[in-house]
mmCIF file of C-alpha atoms and ligand atoms in Angstrom:
data_model
loop_
_atom_site.group_PDB
_atom_site.id
_atom_site.type_symbol
_atom_site.label_atom_id
_atom_site.label_comp_id
_atom_site.label_asym_id
_atom_site.label_seq_id
_atom_site.Cartn_x
_atom_site.Cartn_y
_atom_site.Cartn_z
ATOM 1 C CA UNK V 160 -15.463 -20.229 -3.046
ATOM 2 C CA UNK V 161 -13.633 -20.393 0.247
ATOM 3 C CA UNK V 162 -15.213 -20.533 3.646
ATOM 4 C CA UNK V 163 -14.955 -17.118 5.307
ATOM 5 C CA UNK V 164 -14.147 -18.658 8.683
ATOM 6 C CA UNK V 165 -11.073 -20.217 7.158
ATOM 7 C CA UNK V 166 -9.947 -16.994 5.458
ATOM 8 C CA UNK V 167 -10.493 -15.174 8.747
ATOM 9 C CA UNK V 168 -8.593 -17.878 10.684
ATOM 10 C CA UNK V 169 -5.720 -17.623 8.191
ATOM 11 C CA UNK V 170 -5.499 -13.864 8.615
ATOM 12 C CA UNK V 171 -5.599 -14.211 12.386
ATOM 13 C CA UNK V 172 -2.707 -16.663 12.222
ATOM 14 C CA UNK V 173 -0.783 -14.357 9.892
ATOM 15 C CA UNK V 174 -1.574 -11.531 12.308
ATOM 16 C CA UNK V 175 0.485 -13.272 14.988
ATOM 17 C CA UNK V 176 3.504 -13.123 12.664
ATOM 18 C CA UNK V 177 2.875 -9.415 12.044
ATOM 19 C CA UNK V 178 2.641 -8.728 15.792
ATOM 20 C CA UNK V 179 5.916 -10.546 16.474
ATOM 21 C CA UNK V 180 7.659 -8.241 14.001
ATOM 22 C CA UNK V 181 5.834 -5.084 15.085
ATOM 23 C CA UNK V 182 6.872 -5.456 18.723
ATOM 24 C CA UNK V 183 10.267 -7.080 18.061
ATOM 25 C CA UNK V 184 13.475 -6.618 16.111
ATOM 26 C CA UNK V 185 13.246 -6.746 12.337
ATOM 27 C CA UNK V 186 15.483 -6.433 9.321
ATOM 28 C CA UNK V 187 14.401 -3.501 7.129
ATOM 29 C CA UNK V 188 15.410 -3.152 3.472
ATOM 30 C CA UNK V 189 14.800 -0.416 0.913
ATOM 31 C CA UNK V 190 13.015 -1.187 -2.374
ATOM 32 C CA UNK V 191 13.532 2.474 -3.316
ATOM 33 C CA UNK V 192 14.692 5.586 -1.473
ATOM 34 C CA UNK V 193 11.534 5.662 0.742
ATOM 35 C CA UNK V 194 9.799 2.346 -0.090
ATOM 36 C CA UNK V 195 10.548 -0.116 2.726
ATOM 37 C CA UNK V 196 10.207 -3.874 2.979
ATOM 38 C CA UNK V 197 10.993 -6.077 5.969
ATOM 39 C CA UNK V 198 11.641 -9.749 6.557
ATOM 40 C CA UNK V 199 8.070 -9.858 7.941
ATOM 41 C CA UNK V 200 6.461 -8.721 4.676
ATOM 42 C CA UNK V 201 8.143 -11.740 3.109
ATOM 43 C CA UNK V 202 7.347 -14.129 5.998
ATOM 44 C CA UNK V 203 3.645 -13.250 5.984
ATOM 45 C CA UNK V 204 3.469 -13.516 2.212
ATOM 46 C CA UNK V 205 5.131 -16.951 2.221
ATOM 47 C CA UNK V 206 2.791 -18.083 5.010
ATOM 48 C CA UNK V 207 -0.351 -16.968 3.153
ATOM 49 C CA UNK V 208 0.420 -17.901 -0.447
ATOM 50 C CA UNK V 209 0.000 -21.694 -0.355
ATOM 51 C CA UNK V 210 -2.856 -21.529 2.145
ATOM 52 C CA UNK V 211 -5.064 -19.093 0.219
ATOM 53 C CA UNK V 212 -4.318 -20.943 -3.026
ATOM 54 C CA UNK V 213 -5.677 -24.096 -1.385
ATOM 55 C CA UNK V 214 -8.709 -22.229 -0.058
ATOM 56 C CA UNK V 215 -9.659 -20.667 -3.417
ATOM 57 C CA UNK V 216 -9.118 -23.446 -5.899
ATOM 58 C CA UNK V 217 -8.546 -22.351 -9.489
ATOM 59 C CA UNK V 218 -7.407 -18.860 -8.452
ATOM 60 C CA UNK V 219 -3.854 -17.594 -8.885
ATOM 61 C CA UNK V 220 -1.991 -15.712 -6.182
ATOM 62 C CA UNK V 221 -0.886 -12.142 -6.926
ATOM 63 C CA UNK V 222 1.226 -11.174 -3.924
ATOM 64 C CA UNK V 223 3.078 -7.867 -3.615
ATOM 65 C CA UNK V 224 6.580 -9.089 -2.821
ATOM 66 C CA UNK V 225 6.781 -11.897 -5.380
ATOM 67 C CA UNK V 226 4.381 -11.150 -8.249
ATOM 68 C CA UNK V 227 5.628 -10.622 -11.773
ATOM 69 C CA UNK V 228 3.689 -10.629 -15.033
ATOM 70 C CA UNK V 229 0.057 -10.205 -16.040
ATOM 71 C CA UNK V 230 -2.851 -10.191 -13.622
ATOM 72 C CA UNK V 231 -4.845 -13.393 -14.190
ATOM 73 C CA UNK V 232 -8.674 -13.313 -14.500
ATOM 74 C CA UNK V 233 -9.063 -15.292 -11.252
ATOM 75 C CA UNK V 234 -6.737 -13.650 -8.751
ATOM 76 C CA UNK V 235 -6.111 -13.627 -5.020
ATOM 77 C CA UNK V 236 -4.418 -10.319 -4.222
ATOM 78 C CA UNK V 237 -2.227 -10.373 -1.114
ATOM 79 C CA UNK V 238 -0.692 -7.355 0.563
ATOM 80 C CA UNK V 239 1.238 -9.065 3.378
ATOM 81 C CA UNK V 240 1.754 -5.790 5.233
ATOM 82 C CA UNK V 241 -0.104 -2.712 4.063
ATOM 83 C CA UNK V 242 1.400 0.223 5.898
ATOM 84 C CA UNK V 243 4.959 -1.122 6.070
ATOM 85 C CA UNK V 244 6.323 2.317 7.009
ATOM 86 C CA UNK V 245 3.911 2.371 9.975
ATOM 87 C CA UNK V 246 4.917 -1.208 10.830
ATOM 88 C CA UNK V 247 8.590 -0.209 10.911
ATOM 89 C CA UNK V 248 7.901 2.906 13.027
ATOM 90 C CA UNK V 249 5.413 1.167 15.369
ATOM 91 C CA UNK V 250 2.420 3.227 14.284
ATOM 92 C CA UNK V 251 -0.654 1.053 14.765
ATOM 93 C CA UNK V 252 -2.237 1.527 11.290
ATOM 94 C CA UNK V 253 -0.887 -1.548 9.591
ATOM 95 C CA UNK V 254 -2.695 -4.607 8.301
ATOM 96 C CA UNK V 255 -2.788 -7.701 6.132
ATOM 97 C CA UNK V 256 -5.091 -7.536 3.113
ATOM 98 C CA UNK V 257 -6.424 -10.374 0.954
ATOM 99 C CA UNK V 258 -8.889 -9.778 -1.887
ATOM 100 C CA UNK V 259 -10.286 -12.400 -4.251
ATOM 101 C CA UNK V 260 -11.311 -11.208 -7.748
ATOM 102 C CA UNK V 261 -12.795 -12.853 -10.819
ATOM 103 C CA UNK V 262 -13.078 -11.143 -14.225
ATOM 104 C CA UNK V 263 -12.490 -7.667 -12.845
ATOM 105 C CA UNK V 264 -14.943 -7.980 -9.923
ATOM 106 C CA UNK V 265 -14.208 -8.541 -6.242
ATOM 107 C CA UNK V 266 -15.814 -11.626 -4.689
ATOM 108 C CA UNK V 267 -14.429 -11.778 -1.184
ATOM 109 C CA UNK V 268 -11.983 -9.803 0.936
ATOM 110 C CA UNK V 269 -10.502 -9.570 4.400
ATOM 111 C CA UNK V 270 -8.342 -6.925 6.064
ATOM 112 C CA UNK V 271 -6.824 -7.569 9.490
ATOM 113 C CA UNK V 272 -5.046 -5.123 11.768
ATOM 114 C CA UNK V 273 -3.722 -7.381 14.536
ATOM 115 C CA UNK V 274 -2.372 -4.455 16.574
ATOM 116 C CA UNK V 275 -5.889 -3.082 17.101
ATOM 117 C CA UNK V 276 -7.425 -6.564 16.656
ATOM 118 C CA UNK V 277 -9.815 -5.329 13.945
ATOM 119 C CA UNK V 278 -10.822 -7.814 11.288
ATOM 120 C CA UNK V 279 -12.878 -6.591 8.339
ATOM 121 C CA UNK V 280 -14.484 -9.158 6.053
ATOM 122 C CA UNK V 281 -16.870 -8.916 3.113
ATOM 123 C CA UNK V 282 -18.330 -11.155 0.447
ATOM 124 C CA UNK V 283 -20.213 -9.942 -2.627
ATOM 125 C CA UNK V 284 -23.917 -9.784 -1.838
ATOM 126 C CA UNK V 285 -23.443 -10.724 1.810
ATOM 127 C CA UNK V 286 -22.400 -7.421 3.393
ATOM 128 C CA UNK V 287 -19.290 -6.178 5.191
ATOM 129 C CA UNK V 288 -18.365 -6.942 8.786
ATOM 130 C CA UNK V 289 -15.971 -5.717 11.467
ATOM 131 C CA UNK V 290 -15.188 -8.423 14.011
ATOM 132 C CA UNK V 291 -18.427 -10.176 13.046
ATOM 133 C CA UNK V 292 -20.665 -7.098 13.304
ATOM 134 C CA UNK V 293 -22.274 -5.748 10.131
ATOM 135 C CA UNK V 294 -20.894 -2.334 9.127
ATOM 136 C CA UNK V 295 -22.231 0.574 7.090
ATOM 137 C CA UNK V 296 -20.755 3.701 5.553
ATOM 138 C CA UNK V 297 -21.174 7.092 7.275
ATOM 139 C CA UNK V 298 -24.477 8.966 6.823
ATOM 140 C CA UNK V 299 -22.586 12.270 6.189
ATOM 141 C CA UNK V 300 -24.354 14.281 3.461
ATOM 142 C CA UNK V 301 -22.131 17.333 3.043
ATOM 143 C CA UNK V 302 -18.448 17.456 2.153
ATOM 144 C CA UNK V 303 -17.868 20.162 4.768
ATOM 145 C CA UNK V 304 -18.950 17.640 7.460
ATOM 146 C CA UNK V 305 -16.821 14.855 6.004
ATOM 147 C CA UNK V 306 -13.574 13.522 7.450
ATOM 148 C CA UNK V 307 -11.580 12.200 4.490
ATOM 149 C CA UNK V 308 -8.417 10.154 4.082
ATOM 150 C CA UNK V 309 -5.751 10.110 1.411
ATOM 151 C CA UNK V 310 -2.223 8.835 0.890
ATOM 152 C CA UNK V 311 1.054 9.845 -0.667
ATOM 153 C CA UNK V 312 2.652 7.565 -3.280
ATOM 154 C CA UNK V 313 6.319 6.574 -3.061
ATOM 155 C CA UNK V 314 6.795 8.307 -6.434
ATOM 156 C CA UNK V 315 6.504 11.659 -4.602
ATOM 157 C CA UNK V 316 10.303 11.814 -4.445
ATOM 158 C CA UNK V 317 10.407 12.316 -8.224
ATOM 159 C CA UNK V 318 8.276 15.494 -7.886
ATOM 160 C CA UNK V 319 6.384 14.510 -11.055
ATOM 161 C CA UNK V 320 2.727 13.973 -11.953
ATOM 162 C CA UNK V 321 1.797 12.007 -8.798
ATOM 163 C CA UNK V 322 3.401 14.588 -6.532
ATOM 164 C CA UNK V 323 1.523 17.403 -8.246
ATOM 165 C CA UNK V 324 -1.726 15.486 -7.815
ATOM 166 C CA UNK V 325 -1.098 15.128 -4.065
ATOM 167 C CA UNK V 326 -0.352 18.828 -3.557
ATOM 168 C CA UNK V 327 -2.914 20.301 -5.944
ATOM 169 C CA UNK V 328 -5.762 17.985 -4.912
ATOM 170 C CA UNK V 329 -5.102 18.931 -1.292
ATOM 171 C CA UNK V 330 -5.194 22.604 -2.203
ATOM 172 C CA UNK V 331 -8.511 22.179 -4.037
ATOM 173 C CA UNK V 332 -10.221 19.890 -1.531
ATOM 174 C CA UNK V 333 -9.018 20.665 1.969
ATOM 175 C CA UNK V 334 -10.910 23.974 2.453
ATOM 176 C CA UNK V 335 -14.194 22.181 1.623
ATOM 177 C CA UNK V 336 -13.802 19.318 4.124
ATOM 178 C CA UNK V 337 -13.896 18.835 7.896
ATOM 179 C CA UNK V 338 -10.333 17.572 7.527
ATOM 180 C CA UNK V 339 -8.120 15.105 5.677
ATOM 181 C CA UNK V 340 -6.110 12.326 7.351
ATOM 182 C CA UNK V 341 -3.102 10.420 6.040
ATOM 183 C CA UNK V 342 -2.913 7.217 8.103
ATOM 184 C CA UNK V 343 -0.398 5.345 5.953
ATOM 185 C CA UNK V 344 -2.340 2.259 4.885
ATOM 186 C CA UNK V 345 -4.742 2.312 1.947
ATOM 187 C CA UNK V 346 -6.406 -0.921 3.100
ATOM 188 C CA UNK V 347 -7.025 0.561 6.557
ATOM 189 C CA UNK V 348 -8.333 3.771 4.920
ATOM 190 C CA UNK V 349 -10.808 1.815 2.788
ATOM 191 C CA UNK V 350 -12.003 -0.293 5.701
ATOM 192 C CA UNK V 351 -12.510 2.917 7.701
ATOM 193 C CA UNK V 352 -14.704 4.269 4.893
ATOM 194 C CA UNK V 353 -16.644 0.994 5.043
ATOM 195 C CA UNK V 354 -17.328 1.285 8.782
ATOM 196 C CA UNK V 355 -18.144 5.000 8.649
ATOM 197 C CA UNK V 356 -15.072 6.450 10.380
ATOM 198 C CA UNK V 357 -14.126 8.266 7.188
ATOM 199 C CA UNK V 358 -16.766 9.535 4.750
ATOM 200 C CA UNK V 359 -14.359 9.219 1.844
ATOM 201 C CA UNK V 360 -10.887 8.341 0.588
ATOM 202 C CA UNK V 361 -8.920 9.120 -2.564
ATOM 203 C CA UNK V 362 -5.396 8.313 -3.689
ATOM 204 C CA UNK V 363 -3.234 8.177 -6.797
ATOM 205 C CA UNK V 364 -1.011 5.302 -7.936
ATOM 206 C CA UNK V 365 -2.207 2.456 -5.737
ATOM 207 C CA UNK V 366 -1.507 -1.143 -6.668
ATOM 208 C CA UNK V 367 -4.149 -3.896 -6.966
ATOM 209 C CA UNK V 368 -3.102 -5.520 -3.651
ATOM 210 C CA UNK V 369 -3.562 -2.182 -1.822
ATOM 211 C CA UNK V 370 -7.237 -1.932 -2.814
ATOM 212 C CA UNK V 371 -8.478 -5.415 -3.800
ATOM 213 C CA UNK V 372 -10.126 -6.191 -0.442
ATOM 214 C CA UNK V 373 -10.960 -2.603 0.519
ATOM 215 C CA UNK V 374 -13.033 -1.892 -2.599
ATOM 216 C CA UNK V 375 -15.374 -4.766 -1.794
ATOM 217 C CA UNK V 376 -15.512 -3.686 1.851
ATOM 218 C CA UNK V 377 -16.732 -0.204 0.840
ATOM 219 C CA UNK V 378 -19.215 -1.484 -1.752
ATOM 220 C CA UNK V 379 -20.702 -4.092 0.576
ATOM 221 C CA UNK V 380 -21.026 -1.457 3.321
ATOM 222 C CA UNK V 381 -23.201 0.630 0.971
ATOM 223 C CA UNK V 382 -20.513 2.954 -0.392
ATOM 224 C CA UNK V 383 -19.324 3.899 -3.861
ATOM 225 C CA UNK V 384 -15.976 3.363 -5.603
ATOM 226 C CA UNK V 385 -15.048 5.043 -8.904
ATOM 227 C CA UNK V 386 -12.108 6.759 -10.507
ATOM 228 C CA UNK V 387 -11.697 10.570 -10.313
ATOM 229 C CA UNK V 388 -13.967 11.009 -13.352
ATOM 230 C CA UNK V 389 -16.790 9.067 -11.734
ATOM 231 C CA UNK V 390 -16.208 6.121 -14.095
ATOM 232 C CA UNK V 391 -15.914 2.497 -12.915
ATOM 233 C CA UNK V 392 -12.596 2.049 -11.123
ATOM 234 C CA UNK V 393 -9.910 0.042 -12.915
ATOM 235 C CA UNK V 394 -6.596 -0.934 -11.320
ATOM 236 C CA UNK V 395 -4.139 1.894 -11.878
ATOM 237 C CA UNK V 396 -6.771 4.672 -11.807
ATOM 238 C CA UNK V 397 -6.967 7.368 -9.145
ATOM 239 C CA UNK V 398 -9.322 5.776 -6.624
ATOM 240 C CA UNK V 399 -12.253 7.634 -5.045
ATOM 241 C CA UNK V 400 -14.196 5.658 -2.419
ATOM 242 C CA UNK V 401 -16.954 7.281 -0.395
ATOM 243 C CA UNK V 402 -20.222 6.755 1.443
ATOM 244 C CA UNK V 403 -21.983 7.644 -1.836
ATOM 245 C CA UNK V 404 -23.623 10.829 -0.510
ATOM 246 C CA UNK V 405 -20.510 13.018 -0.798
ATOM 247 C CA UNK V 406 -19.121 11.290 -3.883
ATOM 248 C CA UNK V 407 -19.990 13.907 -6.477
ATOM 249 C CA UNK V 408 -19.013 16.820 -4.222
ATOM 250 C CA UNK V 409 -15.617 15.184 -3.736
ATOM 251 C CA UNK V 410 -15.199 14.517 -7.470
ATOM 252 C CA UNK V 411 -16.151 18.116 -8.261
ATOM 253 C CA UNK V 412 -13.449 19.580 -6.023
ATOM 254 C CA UNK V 413 -10.865 16.979 -7.013
ATOM 255 C CA UNK V 414 -11.327 18.074 -10.636
ATOM 256 C CA UNK V 415 -9.927 16.359 -13.714
ATOM 257 C CA UNK V 416 -6.414 14.983 -14.066
ATOM 258 C CA UNK V 417 -4.589 13.412 -16.969
HETATM 259 C C1 LIG H 179 1.345 1.718 0.865
HETATM 260 C C2 LIG H 179 0.244 2.165 1.797
HETATM 261 C C3 LIG H 179 0.168 3.688 1.810
HETATM 262 C C4 LIG H 179 -0.037 4.249 0.416
HETATM 263 C C5 LIG H 179 1.067 3.750 -0.499
HETATM 264 C C6 LIG H 179 1.067 2.220 -0.510
HETATM 265 P P1 LIG H 179 2.691 -0.533 1.528
HETATM 266 O O1 LIG H 179 1.433 0.296 0.834
HETATM 267 O O2 LIG H 179 -1.014 1.641 1.437
HETATM 268 O O3 LIG H 179 -0.918 4.147 2.603
HETATM 269 O O4 LIG H 179 -0.043 5.648 0.470
HETATM 270 O O5 LIG H 179 0.853 4.252 -1.772
HETATM 271 O O6 LIG H 179 2.033 1.773 -1.395
HETATM 272 O O7 LIG H 179 3.897 -0.189 0.731
HETATM 273 O O8 LIG H 179 2.774 -0.113 2.935
HETATM 274 O O9 LIG H 179 2.233 -1.931 1.302
HETATM 275 CA CA1 LIG H 180 0.266 -1.731 0.166
HETATM 276 CA CA1 LIG H 181 2.826 -4.032 1.406
#
């Protein structure tokens, strides 16, 4: 297992690359009609890949901009920029996420937003931390007192199943909550659940690199992560991550989806 100081140092170094792009000029490309990628997504990914592979010996890198194929049992998930749309539009909710998994379980994760200089780190059994200080989920007991977060998948443009989930889940849930935010970075959302800023988060159609570090962050901060049916979360499921207390209230209002 890697040394957390080294993973943290790596993310801080990668954060300097992100900042250069955030405040400077950058080439922006389209992966789809609304799915953006920049030269900085690629730069950060290329910077991290060999370094994390060296840090976590025996693990294979699964990085958003270059991964193809099957997810290996020992994987290091890299999202070089989570919240690329925010990055392009200079909205400060953007981060680098690295999550290390073995046999379907997260072992270690780090999420760094260099714009706000917030570094979240967790290791299984050792707790979750924000800039070195231990963090815990919110004590909120009732959904009506809960500030939640969600996100909108790029597939929304097709107005299919995912789009209907976004609209209908909002219709079902929103009246029962304090409010719902859409910050634009699933990794930031999950780390905000971990440190108690949000009491819960849910989203459809996220990829493993979006959630690999954040899931561990929430669990190690005392929270709960399942799918929308309350079953153990598997990559590809609708994710529901909360402080635990409001979990079943949220699931109830979210309802069932196929
Ligand atoms: C996206 C962000 C966003 C979520 C999208 C993700 P990207 O990741 O996490 O919040 O709603 O579904 O794809 O493309 O910025 O790495
Ligand atoms: Ca992402
Ligand atoms: Ca990304």
